[in-house]
Amino acid sequence: MSLSQNADGYVLERTAQEYERLRRQAEIWAPVTGRALDKAGLSAGMSVLDAGCGPGEVMRLMGRRTGTSGHVTGVDIDAEVGAYGLERLRAEEAGDFDFYAADLTKGQEIPGAPFDLVFCRFFLIHMDDPVETVRRLSTLVKPGGTLMAMDYVMNTMQFAPSDDTLQRGVDILLQTFEKTERPIDCGVRLSEYFTSAGLPMPHGTEAEILLEVTGQSPVSMLALVLKSLAVPAVATGVASQEEMDTLPDKLNEVHQKGEHSFLWPAVTAVWSRVPE
């Protein structure tokens, strides 16, 4: 059995349930994403690319800033999730949107390139070679344009009071990413990735961390992530199939009691101007 459940190394599922989880996740991080896009100078009339766009929720934020005079392109290796997102965007938003299915790590041509701004969120953490991915993304940016990346610092997760079920959920999440050689400290290494790819030190940064009181949402996000992570967790020996079948429900039971504070992974963003 492969350590990943997808040929491209993406460790999470690609299912309708996972697409909805990604949309919920996007809503949670929309404020910090919007702030970062604004600080980086995204404005009306610009052409922008969302690399690894998933269900298109960052494209939504972009389109509200670029307006009808700009253009927003999404690219994802998963054609199904991109089509799912594009249909919603065109029905619900006034902006100009397109989606293309492509593997950005293979240097495929992207219609509309180069762009004024290229953005990726929770993308580099899934890459075998984040530096090379940054280098490839930079080639899609106009000279003088902006490359922006946003990602997790996963090892900031904490909770109180102590709880064995929550601790086991966090341990499985972190250990599975580590076993599949995904950088759990990706968010703090973004500047390193940029400079190693030949870009300047970031011209700007943004960050956010979320403290959640459990029970304020219907289900635990940690439980949803673990459901999507079951295949590699079992394949790497981090957990048994039986545990992965039962732990999400146990986590939801703890969550619904509303007795804990849970510190989420930190989210960071950096951006650099591509030299002219």
Short mmCIF file of C-alpha atoms in Angstrom, two decimals:
data_model
loop_
_atom_site.label_atom_id
_atom_site.label_comp_id
_atom_site.label_asym_id
_atom_site.label_seq_id
_atom_site.Cartn_x
_atom_site.Cartn_y
_atom_site.Cartn_z
CA MET A 1 0.00 0.00 0.00
CA SER A 2 1.26 3.47 -0.85
CA LEU A 3 2.03 5.79 2.04
CA SER A 4 -0.21 8.32 0.30
CA GLN A 5 -3.67 7.71 -1.10
CA ASN A 6 -2.95 9.78 -4.24
CA ALA A 7 -0.35 9.27 -6.96
CA ASP A 8 0.84 12.89 -6.63
CA GLY A 9 1.65 12.47 -2.93
CA TYR A 10 -1.33 14.44 -1.58
CA VAL A 11 -2.03 12.75 1.75
CA LEU A 12 -5.68 13.69 2.23
CA GLU A 13 -8.74 12.26 0.50
CA ARG A 14 -10.32 13.61 -2.64
CA THR A 15 -14.01 13.06 -1.90
CA ALA A 16 -17.16 15.18 -1.77
CA GLN A 17 -16.95 15.10 2.03
CA GLU A 18 -13.37 16.36 1.91
CA TYR A 19 -14.29 19.14 -0.53
CA GLU A 20 -16.86 20.38 1.96
CA ARG A 21 -14.27 20.22 4.75
CA LEU A 22 -11.93 22.32 2.61
CA ARG A 23 -14.70 24.89 2.10
CA ARG A 24 -15.27 25.06 5.85
CA GLN A 25 -11.54 25.40 6.44
CA ALA A 26 -11.41 28.20 3.87
CA GLU A 27 -14.15 30.12 5.69
CA ILE A 28 -12.17 29.91 8.93
CA TRP A 29 -9.02 31.35 7.36
CA ALA A 30 -10.75 33.86 5.07
CA PRO A 31 -10.00 36.89 7.31
CA VAL A 32 -6.23 36.38 7.40
CA THR A 33 -6.20 35.51 3.70
CA GLY A 34 -8.07 38.68 2.83
CA ARG A 35 -5.74 40.80 4.95
CA ALA A 36 -2.69 39.30 3.29
CA LEU A 37 -4.08 39.84 -0.21
CA ASP A 38 -4.89 43.46 0.63
CA LYS A 39 -1.46 44.13 2.15
CA ALA A 40 0.20 42.60 -0.92
CA GLY A 41 -1.66 45.10 -3.12
CA LEU A 42 -4.29 42.98 -4.87
CA SER A 43 -6.70 45.38 -6.53
CA ALA A 44 -9.19 45.91 -9.34
CA GLY A 45 -8.12 44.98 -12.84
CA MET A 46 -5.30 42.62 -11.88
CA SER A 47 -4.78 39.11 -13.27
CA VAL A 48 -4.21 36.55 -10.54
CA LEU A 49 -3.59 32.83 -10.17
CA ASP A 50 -4.59 30.60 -7.26
CA ALA A 51 -2.21 27.62 -7.41
CA GLY A 52 -3.73 24.47 -5.93
CA CYS A 53 -7.08 26.25 -5.75
CA GLY A 54 -9.15 23.35 -4.40
CA PRO A 55 -12.84 24.30 -4.20
CA GLY A 56 -12.11 27.91 -5.13
CA GLU A 57 -12.74 29.84 -1.93
CA VAL A 58 -9.53 31.90 -2.23
CA MET A 59 -10.55 32.64 -5.82
CA ARG A 60 -13.75 34.07 -4.36
CA LEU A 61 -11.75 36.48 -2.17
CA MET A 62 -9.54 37.38 -5.12
CA GLY A 63 -12.48 38.04 -7.45
CA ARG A 64 -14.07 40.44 -4.97
CA ARG A 65 -10.85 42.48 -5.14
CA THR A 66 -10.04 42.27 -8.85
CA GLY A 67 -13.63 43.00 -9.86
CA THR A 68 -15.10 42.58 -13.32
CA SER A 69 -12.10 44.32 -14.89
CA GLY A 70 -9.67 41.73 -13.55
CA HIS A 71 -9.36 38.01 -14.05
CA VAL A 72 -8.95 35.13 -11.59
CA THR A 73 -7.54 31.78 -12.69
CA GLY A 74 -7.50 28.66 -10.54
CA VAL A 75 -5.29 25.64 -11.16
CA ASP A 76 -5.45 22.29 -9.39
CA ILE A 77 -4.35 18.78 -10.25
CA ASP A 78 -7.81 17.59 -9.17
CA ALA A 79 -10.14 18.44 -12.06
CA GLU A 80 -13.23 17.45 -10.09
CA VAL A 81 -12.69 19.84 -7.18
CA GLY A 82 -11.84 22.66 -9.58
CA ALA A 83 -15.00 22.18 -11.62
CA TYR A 84 -17.01 21.99 -8.38
CA GLY A 85 -15.58 25.33 -7.27
CA LEU A 86 -15.84 27.09 -10.62
CA GLU A 87 -19.54 26.29 -10.96
CA ARG A 88 -20.25 27.84 -7.55
CA LEU A 89 -18.14 30.92 -8.24
CA ARG A 90 -19.75 31.69 -11.56
CA ALA A 91 -23.20 31.31 -10.00
CA GLU A 92 -22.50 33.37 -6.88
CA GLU A 93 -19.88 36.00 -7.75
CA ALA A 94 -19.59 38.87 -10.25
CA GLY A 95 -15.88 38.38 -11.00
CA ASP A 96 -14.30 36.80 -14.06
CA PHE A 97 -13.14 33.24 -13.24
CA ASP A 98 -11.49 30.32 -15.03
CA PHE A 99 -10.17 26.96 -13.90
CA TYR A 100 -7.62 24.62 -15.48
CA ALA A 101 -6.64 21.15 -14.38
CA ALA A 102 -2.84 20.94 -14.38
CA ASP A 103 0.10 19.67 -12.34
CA LEU A 104 2.02 22.80 -11.42
CA THR A 105 5.08 20.78 -10.43
CA LYS A 106 5.54 19.59 -14.04
CA GLY A 107 5.99 23.00 -15.66
CA GLN A 108 2.78 22.77 -17.69
CA GLU A 109 1.73 25.94 -19.51
CA ILE A 110 -1.03 27.86 -17.75
CA PRO A 111 -3.37 29.99 -19.89
CA GLY A 112 -3.15 33.66 -18.95
CA ALA A 113 0.40 33.50 -17.58
CA PRO A 114 2.27 35.51 -16.55
CA PHE A 115 0.08 36.99 -13.80
CA ASP A 116 0.24 40.11 -11.65
CA LEU A 117 -0.03 37.94 -8.55
CA VAL A 118 0.36 34.20 -7.97
CA PHE A 119 -0.86 32.79 -4.68
CA CYS A 120 -0.85 29.38 -3.02
CA ARG A 121 -2.40 28.39 0.32
CA PHE A 122 -1.82 25.09 2.15
CA PHE A 123 -0.04 23.93 -1.00
CA LEU A 124 3.68 23.85 -0.27
CA ILE A 125 3.15 21.62 2.76
CA HIS A 126 2.06 18.88 0.35
CA MET A 127 5.00 19.24 -2.03
CA ASP A 128 7.92 16.80 -2.24
CA ASP A 129 10.19 19.77 -3.08
CA PRO A 130 8.74 23.08 -1.83
CA VAL A 131 11.73 25.11 -3.07
CA GLU A 132 11.43 23.81 -6.63
CA THR A 133 7.67 24.41 -6.49
CA VAL A 134 8.27 28.04 -5.46
CA ARG A 135 10.76 28.38 -8.31
CA ARG A 136 8.20 27.08 -10.81
CA LEU A 137 5.45 29.34 -9.45
CA SER A 138 7.74 32.36 -9.75
CA THR A 139 7.99 31.77 -13.50
CA LEU A 140 4.23 32.38 -13.72
CA VAL A 141 4.57 35.89 -12.25
CA LYS A 142 5.10 39.00 -14.37
CA PRO A 143 8.39 40.83 -13.75
CA GLY A 144 7.65 43.16 -10.86
CA GLY A 145 4.63 41.09 -9.88
CA THR A 146 4.01 39.29 -6.62
CA LEU A 147 4.35 35.71 -5.45
CA MET A 148 2.55 34.91 -2.20
CA ALA A 149 2.42 31.70 -0.16
CA MET A 150 0.38 30.86 2.93
CA ASP A 151 0.76 27.73 5.01
CA TYR A 152 0.49 26.00 8.36
CA VAL A 153 2.85 25.76 11.30
CA MET A 154 1.25 22.55 12.52
CA ASN A 155 3.33 21.96 15.64
CA THR A 156 1.76 24.93 17.42
CA MET A 157 -1.32 22.87 18.30
CA GLN A 158 -2.10 22.78 22.02
CA PHE A 159 -5.17 22.30 24.20
CA ALA A 160 -6.24 22.54 27.82
CA PRO A 161 -7.20 20.86 30.04
CA SER A 162 -5.35 17.66 29.15
CA ASP A 163 -7.29 14.91 27.40
CA ASP A 164 -6.04 11.56 26.11
CA THR A 165 -8.39 11.52 23.12
CA LEU A 166 -7.42 14.99 21.93
CA GLN A 167 -3.75 14.18 22.47
CA ARG A 168 -4.02 11.02 20.41
CA GLY A 169 -5.74 12.90 17.60
CA VAL A 170 -3.01 15.55 17.49
CA ASP A 171 -0.28 12.91 17.65
CA ILE A 172 -1.72 10.95 14.73
CA LEU A 173 -2.06 14.09 12.62
CA LEU A 174 1.51 15.26 13.22
CA GLN A 175 3.10 11.82 13.00
CA THR A 176 1.33 10.98 9.74
CA PHE A 177 2.54 14.19 8.11
CA GLU A 178 6.05 13.53 9.39
CA LYS A 179 6.02 9.89 8.21
CA THR A 180 4.92 11.00 4.75
CA GLU A 181 7.76 13.57 4.81
CA ARG A 182 5.54 16.64 4.86
CA PRO A 183 7.03 19.67 6.67
CA ILE A 184 4.83 20.35 9.69
CA ASP A 185 6.76 23.62 10.21
CA CYS A 186 6.13 24.71 6.62
CA GLY A 187 4.64 28.09 7.53
CA VAL A 188 7.73 29.28 9.37
CA ARG A 189 9.99 28.14 6.51
CA LEU A 190 8.28 30.07 3.72
CA SER A 191 10.94 32.79 3.64
CA GLU A 192 13.61 30.10 3.41
CA TYR A 193 11.82 28.48 0.49
CA PHE A 194 11.57 31.83 -1.32
CA THR A 195 15.22 32.79 -0.93
CA SER A 196 16.39 29.27 -1.79
CA ALA A 197 14.36 29.56 -4.99
CA GLY A 198 16.19 32.76 -5.92
CA LEU A 199 13.56 35.28 -4.77
CA PRO A 200 14.21 38.24 -2.46
CA MET A 201 13.46 38.00 1.22
CA PRO A 202 9.71 38.60 1.59
CA HIS A 203 8.54 42.18 1.27
CA GLY A 204 5.61 41.50 3.58
CA THR A 205 4.19 38.98 6.04
CA GLU A 206 0.94 38.16 7.80
CA ALA A 207 -0.01 35.58 10.41
CA GLU A 208 -2.91 34.39 12.51
CA ILE A 209 -3.53 31.83 15.21
CA LEU A 210 -6.97 30.70 16.35
CA LEU A 211 -8.00 29.72 19.86
CA GLU A 212 -11.24 27.74 19.73
CA VAL A 213 -13.51 26.87 22.63
CA THR A 214 -14.73 23.37 21.80
CA GLY A 215 -18.42 22.87 21.23
CA GLN A 216 -18.92 26.14 19.35
CA SER A 217 -19.07 24.33 15.99
CA PRO A 218 -21.10 21.20 15.15
CA VAL A 219 -18.14 18.82 14.76
CA SER A 220 -14.45 18.78 15.47
CA MET A 221 -12.24 19.88 12.56
CA LEU A 222 -9.58 17.54 13.94
CA ALA A 223 -12.03 14.64 13.58
CA LEU A 224 -12.78 15.61 9.98
CA VAL A 225 -9.08 15.83 9.11
CA LEU A 226 -8.39 12.42 10.64
CA LYS A 227 -11.20 10.86 8.60
CA SER A 228 -9.50 12.21 5.49
CA LEU A 229 -6.08 11.05 6.70
CA ALA A 230 -6.99 7.46 7.54
CA VAL A 231 -5.27 5.75 4.60
CA PRO A 232 -1.75 7.15 5.15
CA ALA A 233 -2.08 6.94 8.94
CA VAL A 234 -2.65 3.20 8.65
CA ALA A 235 -0.15 2.72 5.82
CA THR A 236 2.64 4.36 7.82
CA GLY A 237 1.86 2.36 10.97
CA VAL A 238 0.91 5.46 12.95
CA ALA A 239 -2.50 3.99 13.80
CA SER A 240 -4.55 0.87 13.22
CA GLN A 241 -7.56 0.78 10.93
CA GLU A 242 -9.76 0.11 13.96
CA GLU A 243 -8.46 3.22 15.70
CA MET A 244 -8.97 5.38 12.62
CA ASP A 245 -12.52 4.05 12.32
CA THR A 246 -13.43 4.95 15.92
CA LEU A 247 -11.29 7.94 16.91
CA PRO A 248 -13.18 10.63 14.94
CA ASP A 249 -16.42 9.82 16.81
CA LYS A 250 -14.56 9.92 20.13
CA LEU A 251 -13.10 13.30 19.21
CA ASN A 252 -16.55 14.62 18.35
CA GLU A 253 -17.83 13.45 21.75
CA VAL A 254 -15.06 15.37 23.50
CA HIS A 255 -15.64 18.39 21.25
CA GLN A 256 -19.38 18.52 21.94
CA LYS A 257 -18.85 18.65 25.72
CA GLY A 258 -17.36 22.11 25.26
CA GLU A 259 -14.80 21.73 28.05
CA HIS A 260 -11.55 22.56 26.23
CA SER A 261 -9.65 25.39 24.61
CA PHE A 262 -7.91 24.25 21.45
CA LEU A 263 -5.10 26.24 19.85
CA TRP A 264 -5.13 25.59 16.11
CA PRO A 265 -2.07 25.42 13.87
CA ALA A 266 -0.69 28.87 13.16
CA VAL A 267 -1.18 30.21 9.64
CA THR A 268 1.47 32.43 8.09
CA ALA A 269 1.82 34.23 4.76
CA VAL A 270 4.77 35.82 2.98
CA TRP A 271 5.07 37.59 -0.34
CA SER A 272 7.88 38.83 -2.55
CA ARG A 273 8.11 40.94 -5.67
CA VAL A 274 9.61 39.05 -8.58
CA PRO A 275 12.62 41.04 -9.90
CA GLU A 276 12.08 42.92 -13.16
#
